[in-house]
Amino acid sequence: GTVQAFERVAAQTIIFELVGEAGLSQAASISTIALAAARSVGPALAGLAFQGFGAAVCILINAGAYLLVFPSPRLIRPATLPLRPSEAGDADPPAAAQSGRPASAPFRRNRNVNTLLAVNGMVSLLAMNFGLVLTSTVDLSYGGDAAAIGAVHALDTLGGVVGGILAARRRVVTVRSLVPATTLFAATLALTAAAPTLTLFLVFAPLLGVGIGYYQGIISAAAQQAVPPQFIGRMMSWMTLGGYGMVPFRALLMGWVIDAGSGRVSLALAAATALACTVLVRL
């Protein structure tokens, strides 16, 4: 988990280094497509490997997969990378930089940054625990088997790829872009929560995926656009903290909600949270 925290920040921060400011919004959204696709393909391959070879071999395969990652930075040509303003040599650097102290202006009294961090934290806590919520809903609410659980996750992930593609089509992403993103997210959550049968739940799963993928693509791009390039690393660190930092709390909280009500109640709570975020961004 500690390694993943550093890896997620680095993976998001390097996007600016590769494409520069002009392509940042689209590239940030495209990165969410890769994550969505991995969520679909990865578990399927893991299931086959687990059934055929056992858990230990699965972990070794996972470790070996990183051997494919190590050569990729060697393909990057540093001379072609866009420079951050601080690296290019600002003619008039800010006073905080001249004093040697880290500038905190982009994070203090900045409505855009504060709004993004608030939305990210609220959604992460109350609306993004789908590994638990979708699985328990299929199992406990509809009495579905393992095949149905696999199907709902696969359909949800395929929708996530489509949502990421739609987000990547926007050339300019601002904090205001979260209004349609959270509205769509809330609508698909509410629709899924209202599904009376497992069949309809499976039909709505790809639509929910579209809402998830579009929201994740937009908020990732908006976060990177909300601050000057030299502060992207710090911004994505806060976003990662708001996302992964909520996991232990949301897992316990949603587990309690599901025990007290059902997975569909949890989805309805998530829909209300996304709608509240729409109001917050509008205000």
Tab-separated table of C-alpha atoms in Angstrom:
chain	number	residue	atom	x	y	z
A	1	GLY	CA	0.000	0.000	0.000
A	2	THR	CA	2.846	2.405	0.798
A	3	VAL	CA	4.549	1.664	-2.518
A	4	GLN	CA	1.258	2.141	-4.349
A	5	ALA	CA	0.779	5.584	-2.791
A	6	PHE	CA	4.084	6.774	-4.254
A	7	GLU	CA	3.471	4.985	-7.559
A	8	ARG	CA	0.036	6.523	-8.122
A	9	VAL	CA	1.323	10.069	-7.572
A	10	ALA	CA	4.313	9.514	-9.865
A	11	ALA	CA	2.172	7.908	-12.572
A	12	GLN	CA	-0.177	10.898	-12.623
A	13	THR	CA	2.513	13.558	-12.333
A	14	ILE	CA	4.576	12.194	-15.222
A	15	ILE	CA	1.692	12.840	-17.637
A	16	PHE	CA	2.602	16.527	-17.857
A	17	GLU	CA	6.232	15.606	-18.542
A	18	LEU	CA	5.150	13.494	-21.524
A	19	VAL	CA	2.553	15.671	-23.239
A	20	GLY	CA	2.891	19.216	-21.878
A	21	GLU	CA	0.112	21.616	-20.984
A	22	ALA	CA	-1.712	21.438	-24.329
A	23	GLY	CA	-2.436	17.715	-24.116
A	24	LEU	CA	-2.724	17.406	-20.343
A	25	SER	CA	-6.536	17.173	-20.023
A	26	GLN	CA	-6.946	14.497	-22.667
A	27	ALA	CA	-3.911	12.501	-21.541
A	28	ALA	CA	-5.073	12.507	-17.904
A	29	SER	CA	-8.456	11.165	-19.005
A	30	ILE	CA	-6.845	8.537	-21.243
A	31	SER	CA	-4.851	7.255	-18.266
A	32	THR	CA	-8.133	6.373	-16.546
A	33	ILE	CA	-9.099	4.273	-19.586
A	34	ALA	CA	-5.998	2.147	-19.077
A	35	LEU	CA	-6.911	1.625	-15.420
A	36	ALA	CA	-10.494	0.686	-16.314
A	37	ALA	CA	-9.324	-1.815	-18.929
A	38	ALA	CA	-6.900	-3.338	-16.457
A	39	ARG	CA	-9.714	-3.805	-13.934
A	40	SER	CA	-11.521	-5.963	-16.487
A	41	VAL	CA	-8.665	-7.966	-18.004
A	42	GLY	CA	-6.599	-8.385	-14.838
A	43	PRO	CA	-9.159	-10.228	-12.679
A	44	ALA	CA	-10.097	-12.498	-15.591
A	45	LEU	CA	-6.467	-13.566	-16.117
A	46	ALA	CA	-5.958	-13.863	-12.364
A	47	GLY	CA	-8.962	-16.183	-12.072
A	48	LEU	CA	-7.554	-18.500	-14.730
A	49	ALA	CA	-4.087	-18.482	-13.164
A	50	PHE	CA	-5.468	-19.061	-9.669
A	51	GLN	CA	-7.581	-21.976	-10.781
A	52	GLY	CA	-4.765	-23.553	-12.769
A	53	PHE	CA	-1.696	-22.844	-10.646
A	54	GLY	CA	-2.721	-21.561	-7.202
A	55	ALA	CA	-2.226	-18.353	-5.250
A	56	ALA	CA	1.574	-18.381	-4.965
A	57	VAL	CA	2.062	-18.574	-8.724
A	58	CYS	CA	-0.451	-15.728	-9.182
A	59	ILE	CA	1.678	-13.475	-6.980
A	60	LEU	CA	4.855	-14.474	-8.844
A	61	ILE	CA	3.190	-13.692	-12.196
A	62	ASN	CA	2.134	-10.320	-10.816
A	63	ALA	CA	5.691	-9.574	-9.725
A	64	GLY	CA	7.085	-10.734	-13.057
A	65	ALA	CA	4.731	-8.390	-14.914
A	66	TYR	CA	6.799	-5.463	-13.627
A	67	LEU	CA	9.695	-6.695	-15.747
A	68	LEU	CA	7.671	-5.374	-18.684
A	69	VAL	CA	7.509	-1.960	-17.023
A	70	PHE	CA	11.195	-1.456	-16.300
A	71	PRO	CA	12.313	-1.030	-19.956
A	72	SER	CA	9.608	1.543	-20.775
A	73	PRO	CA	11.340	4.604	-19.227
A	74	ARG	CA	14.330	3.802	-21.452
A	75	LEU	CA	12.104	4.543	-24.454
A	76	ILE	CA	11.494	8.101	-23.242
A	77	ARG	CA	13.722	10.717	-24.877
A	78	PRO	CA	14.345	13.413	-22.221
A	79	ALA	CA	15.343	16.010	-24.824
A	80	THR	CA	11.811	15.953	-26.276
A	81	LEU	CA	9.942	16.348	-22.986
A	82	PRO	CA	8.141	19.630	-22.185
A	83	LEU	CA	9.700	21.543	-19.312
A	84	ARG	CA	7.892	22.822	-16.268
A	85	PRO	CA	8.166	26.598	-15.796
A	86	SER	CA	10.540	26.147	-12.846
A	87	GLU	CA	12.807	23.979	-14.996
A	88	ALA	CA	12.684	26.288	-17.990
A	89	GLY	CA	13.954	29.160	-15.866
A	90	ASP	CA	11.313	31.728	-14.957
A	91	ALA	CA	12.322	35.284	-15.642
A	92	ASP	CA	10.417	36.417	-12.568
A	93	PRO	CA	10.181	33.576	-10.053
A	94	PRO	CA	7.681	33.982	-7.228
A	95	ALA	CA	8.872	35.395	-3.938
A	96	ALA	CA	8.309	32.098	-2.138
A	97	ALA	CA	10.610	30.324	-4.587
A	98	GLN	CA	13.270	33.025	-4.164
A	99	SER	CA	13.143	32.585	-0.392
A	100	GLY	CA	13.615	28.833	-0.687
A	101	ARG	CA	10.263	28.094	0.972
A	102	PRO	CA	7.631	25.958	-0.823
A	103	ALA	CA	4.894	28.172	-2.196
A	104	SER	CA	1.478	27.241	-0.762
A	105	ALA	CA	-0.573	29.878	-2.577
A	106	PRO	CA	-2.209	27.367	-4.979
A	107	PHE	CA	-3.635	25.495	-1.973
A	108	ARG	CA	-4.668	28.251	0.400
A	109	ARG	CA	-7.949	30.056	-0.216
A	110	ASN	CA	-8.132	28.530	-3.693
A	111	ARG	CA	-11.773	27.643	-4.337
A	112	ASN	CA	-11.041	25.416	-7.308
A	113	VAL	CA	-8.488	23.323	-5.436
A	114	ASN	CA	-10.596	23.125	-2.283
A	115	THR	CA	-13.670	22.131	-4.290
A	116	LEU	CA	-11.771	19.365	-6.081
A	117	LEU	CA	-10.352	18.008	-2.825
A	118	ALA	CA	-13.775	18.103	-1.149
A	119	VAL	CA	-15.520	16.317	-4.023
A	120	ASN	CA	-12.738	13.734	-4.240
A	121	GLY	CA	-12.929	13.016	-0.508
A	122	MET	CA	-16.734	12.811	-0.387
A	123	VAL	CA	-17.025	10.541	-3.421
A	124	SER	CA	-14.128	8.357	-2.271
A	125	LEU	CA	-15.701	7.882	1.149
A	126	LEU	CA	-19.326	7.288	0.178
A	127	ALA	CA	-19.549	6.426	-3.516
A	128	MET	CA	-16.538	4.480	-4.803
A	129	ASN	CA	-16.465	1.154	-2.938
A	130	PHE	CA	-17.699	-0.942	-5.868
A	131	GLY	CA	-15.590	-4.034	-5.204
A	132	LEU	CA	-17.581	-4.520	-2.003
A	133	VAL	CA	-20.913	-2.964	-2.997
A	134	LEU	CA	-21.486	-4.612	-6.384
A	135	THR	CA	-20.351	-8.017	-5.132
A	136	SER	CA	-22.565	-7.955	-2.050
A	137	THR	CA	-25.558	-6.619	-4.009
A	138	VAL	CA	-25.419	-9.469	-6.534
A	139	ASP	CA	-24.875	-12.038	-3.789
A	140	LEU	CA	-27.089	-10.826	-0.933
A	141	SER	CA	-29.790	-8.786	-2.687
A	142	TYR	CA	-30.328	-10.925	-5.798
A	143	GLY	CA	-28.914	-14.319	-4.789
A	144	GLY	CA	-26.563	-14.364	-7.776
A	145	ASP	CA	-23.693	-16.805	-8.147
A	146	ALA	CA	-19.990	-16.241	-8.863
A	147	ALA	CA	-20.635	-16.042	-12.605
A	148	ALA	CA	-23.123	-13.206	-12.070
A	149	ILE	CA	-20.635	-11.379	-9.837
A	150	GLY	CA	-17.949	-11.691	-12.501
A	151	ALA	CA	-20.370	-10.530	-15.183
A	152	VAL	CA	-21.435	-7.387	-13.304
A	153	HIS	CA	-17.828	-6.363	-12.671
A	154	ALA	CA	-16.859	-7.011	-16.296
A	155	LEU	CA	-19.832	-5.045	-17.646
A	156	ASP	CA	-19.172	-2.204	-15.204
A	157	THR	CA	-15.540	-2.035	-16.309
A	158	LEU	CA	-16.396	-2.054	-20.009
A	159	GLY	CA	-18.654	0.921	-19.350
A	160	GLY	CA	-15.770	2.568	-17.495
A	161	VAL	CA	-13.643	2.369	-20.642
A	162	VAL	CA	-16.409	4.091	-22.634
A	163	GLY	CA	-16.759	6.779	-19.945
A	164	GLY	CA	-13.022	7.404	-20.004
A	165	ILE	CA	-13.089	7.783	-23.789
A	166	LEU	CA	-15.913	10.336	-23.521
A	167	ALA	CA	-13.935	12.280	-20.909
A	168	ALA	CA	-10.828	12.206	-23.103
A	169	ARG	CA	-12.784	13.823	-25.968
A	170	ARG	CA	-12.950	17.071	-23.973
A	171	ARG	CA	-9.950	19.197	-24.930
A	172	VAL	CA	-10.451	21.617	-22.044
A	173	VAL	CA	-11.429	20.459	-18.564
A	174	THR	CA	-12.137	22.807	-15.662
A	175	VAL	CA	-13.609	22.383	-12.206
A	176	ARG	CA	-16.993	23.311	-13.739
A	177	SER	CA	-16.697	20.193	-15.894
A	178	LEU	CA	-17.481	18.239	-12.728
A	179	VAL	CA	-21.100	19.408	-12.878
A	180	PRO	CA	-22.110	17.092	-15.760
A	181	ALA	CA	-19.675	14.436	-14.512
A	182	THR	CA	-21.137	14.152	-11.002
A	183	THR	CA	-24.684	14.536	-12.355
A	184	LEU	CA	-24.179	11.608	-14.745
A	185	PHE	CA	-22.524	9.624	-11.965
A	186	ALA	CA	-25.468	10.282	-9.624
A	187	ALA	CA	-28.019	9.325	-12.293
A	188	THR	CA	-26.338	6.007	-13.129
A	189	LEU	CA	-25.934	5.180	-9.436
A	190	ALA	CA	-29.627	5.884	-8.789
A	191	LEU	CA	-30.675	3.829	-11.812
A	192	THR	CA	-28.573	0.872	-10.666
A	193	ALA	CA	-29.863	1.139	-7.101
A	194	ALA	CA	-33.457	1.009	-8.398
A	195	ALA	CA	-32.943	-2.214	-10.414
A	196	PRO	CA	-35.601	-4.657	-9.133
A	197	THR	CA	-34.016	-7.810	-10.609
A	198	LEU	CA	-30.567	-9.233	-11.246
A	199	THR	CA	-31.174	-9.099	-14.994
A	200	LEU	CA	-31.832	-5.360	-14.922
A	201	PHE	CA	-28.900	-4.890	-12.550
A	202	LEU	CA	-26.674	-6.504	-15.179
A	203	VAL	CA	-28.236	-4.340	-17.904
A	204	PHE	CA	-27.545	-1.162	-15.916
A	205	ALA	CA	-23.986	-2.160	-14.920
A	206	PRO	CA	-22.352	-0.809	-18.123
A	207	LEU	CA	-24.230	2.483	-17.693
A	208	LEU	CA	-22.883	2.734	-14.148
A	209	GLY	CA	-19.429	2.083	-15.574
A	210	VAL	CA	-19.848	4.984	-17.991
A	211	GLY	CA	-20.716	7.260	-15.059
A	212	ILE	CA	-17.706	6.070	-13.065
A	213	GLY	CA	-15.270	6.323	-15.973
A	214	TYR	CA	-16.452	9.765	-17.022
A	215	TYR	CA	-16.267	11.112	-13.472
A	216	GLN	CA	-12.786	9.693	-12.867
A	217	GLY	CA	-11.472	11.020	-16.182
A	218	ILE	CA	-12.852	14.511	-15.551
A	219	ILE	CA	-11.711	14.886	-11.936
A	220	SER	CA	-8.223	13.614	-12.744
A	221	ALA	CA	-7.847	16.084	-15.605
A	222	ALA	CA	-9.408	18.952	-13.628
A	223	ALA	CA	-7.056	18.354	-10.692
A	224	GLN	CA	-3.992	18.595	-12.917
A	225	GLN	CA	-5.305	21.718	-14.643
A	226	ALA	CA	-6.244	23.480	-11.396
A	227	VAL	CA	-2.672	24.310	-10.329
A	228	PRO	CA	0.497	25.581	-12.036
A	229	PRO	CA	2.588	22.771	-13.572
A	230	GLN	CA	5.209	22.860	-10.810
A	231	PHE	CA	2.487	22.034	-8.249
A	232	ILE	CA	0.933	19.058	-10.054
A	233	GLY	CA	2.880	16.564	-7.935
A	234	ARG	CA	1.643	18.117	-4.712
A	235	MET	CA	-1.931	18.334	-6.004
A	236	MET	CA	-1.998	14.693	-7.064
A	237	SER	CA	-0.531	13.718	-3.682
A	238	TRP	CA	-3.525	15.336	-2.004
A	239	MET	CA	-5.891	13.681	-4.479
A	240	THR	CA	-4.292	10.295	-3.817
A	241	LEU	CA	-4.576	10.862	-0.075
A	242	GLY	CA	-8.266	11.698	-0.489
A	243	GLY	CA	-8.819	8.584	-2.610
A	244	TYR	CA	-6.722	5.790	-1.131
A	245	GLY	CA	-6.780	7.386	2.319
A	246	MET	CA	-10.538	6.841	2.528
A	247	VAL	CA	-10.386	3.120	1.683
A	248	PRO	CA	-10.249	1.745	5.262
A	249	PHE	CA	-13.030	4.065	6.404
A	250	ARG	CA	-15.336	3.525	3.434
A	251	ALA	CA	-14.901	-0.253	3.518
A	252	LEU	CA	-16.002	-0.409	7.151
A	253	LEU	CA	-18.763	2.174	6.660
A	254	MET	CA	-20.242	0.568	3.543
A	255	GLY	CA	-20.003	-2.872	5.144
A	256	TRP	CA	-22.116	-1.551	8.018
A	257	VAL	CA	-24.619	0.096	5.621
A	258	ILE	CA	-24.973	-3.148	3.652
A	259	ASP	CA	-25.486	-5.171	6.839
A	260	ALA	CA	-28.060	-2.685	8.132
A	261	GLY	CA	-29.826	-2.282	4.782
A	262	SER	CA	-28.539	-3.707	1.519
A	263	GLY	CA	-26.138	-3.058	-1.333
A	264	ARG	CA	-28.892	-1.138	-3.091
A	265	VAL	CA	-29.146	1.205	-0.097
A	266	SER	CA	-25.394	1.764	-0.367
A	267	LEU	CA	-25.772	2.625	-4.068
A	268	ALA	CA	-28.589	5.048	-3.244
A	269	LEU	CA	-26.362	6.723	-0.635
A	270	ALA	CA	-23.630	6.990	-3.268
A	271	ALA	CA	-26.106	8.605	-5.693
A	272	ALA	CA	-27.091	11.190	-3.083
A	273	THR	CA	-23.412	11.932	-2.421
A	274	ALA	CA	-22.655	12.493	-6.119
A	275	LEU	CA	-25.699	14.766	-6.410
A	276	ALA	CA	-24.555	16.758	-3.378
A	277	CYS	CA	-21.184	17.181	-5.069
A	278	THR	CA	-22.958	18.597	-8.131
A	279	VAL	CA	-24.569	21.237	-5.902
A	280	LEU	CA	-21.226	21.953	-4.214
A	281	VAL	CA	-19.469	22.565	-7.536
A	282	ARG	CA	-22.318	24.788	-8.761
A	283	LEU	CA	-22.065	26.880	-5.603
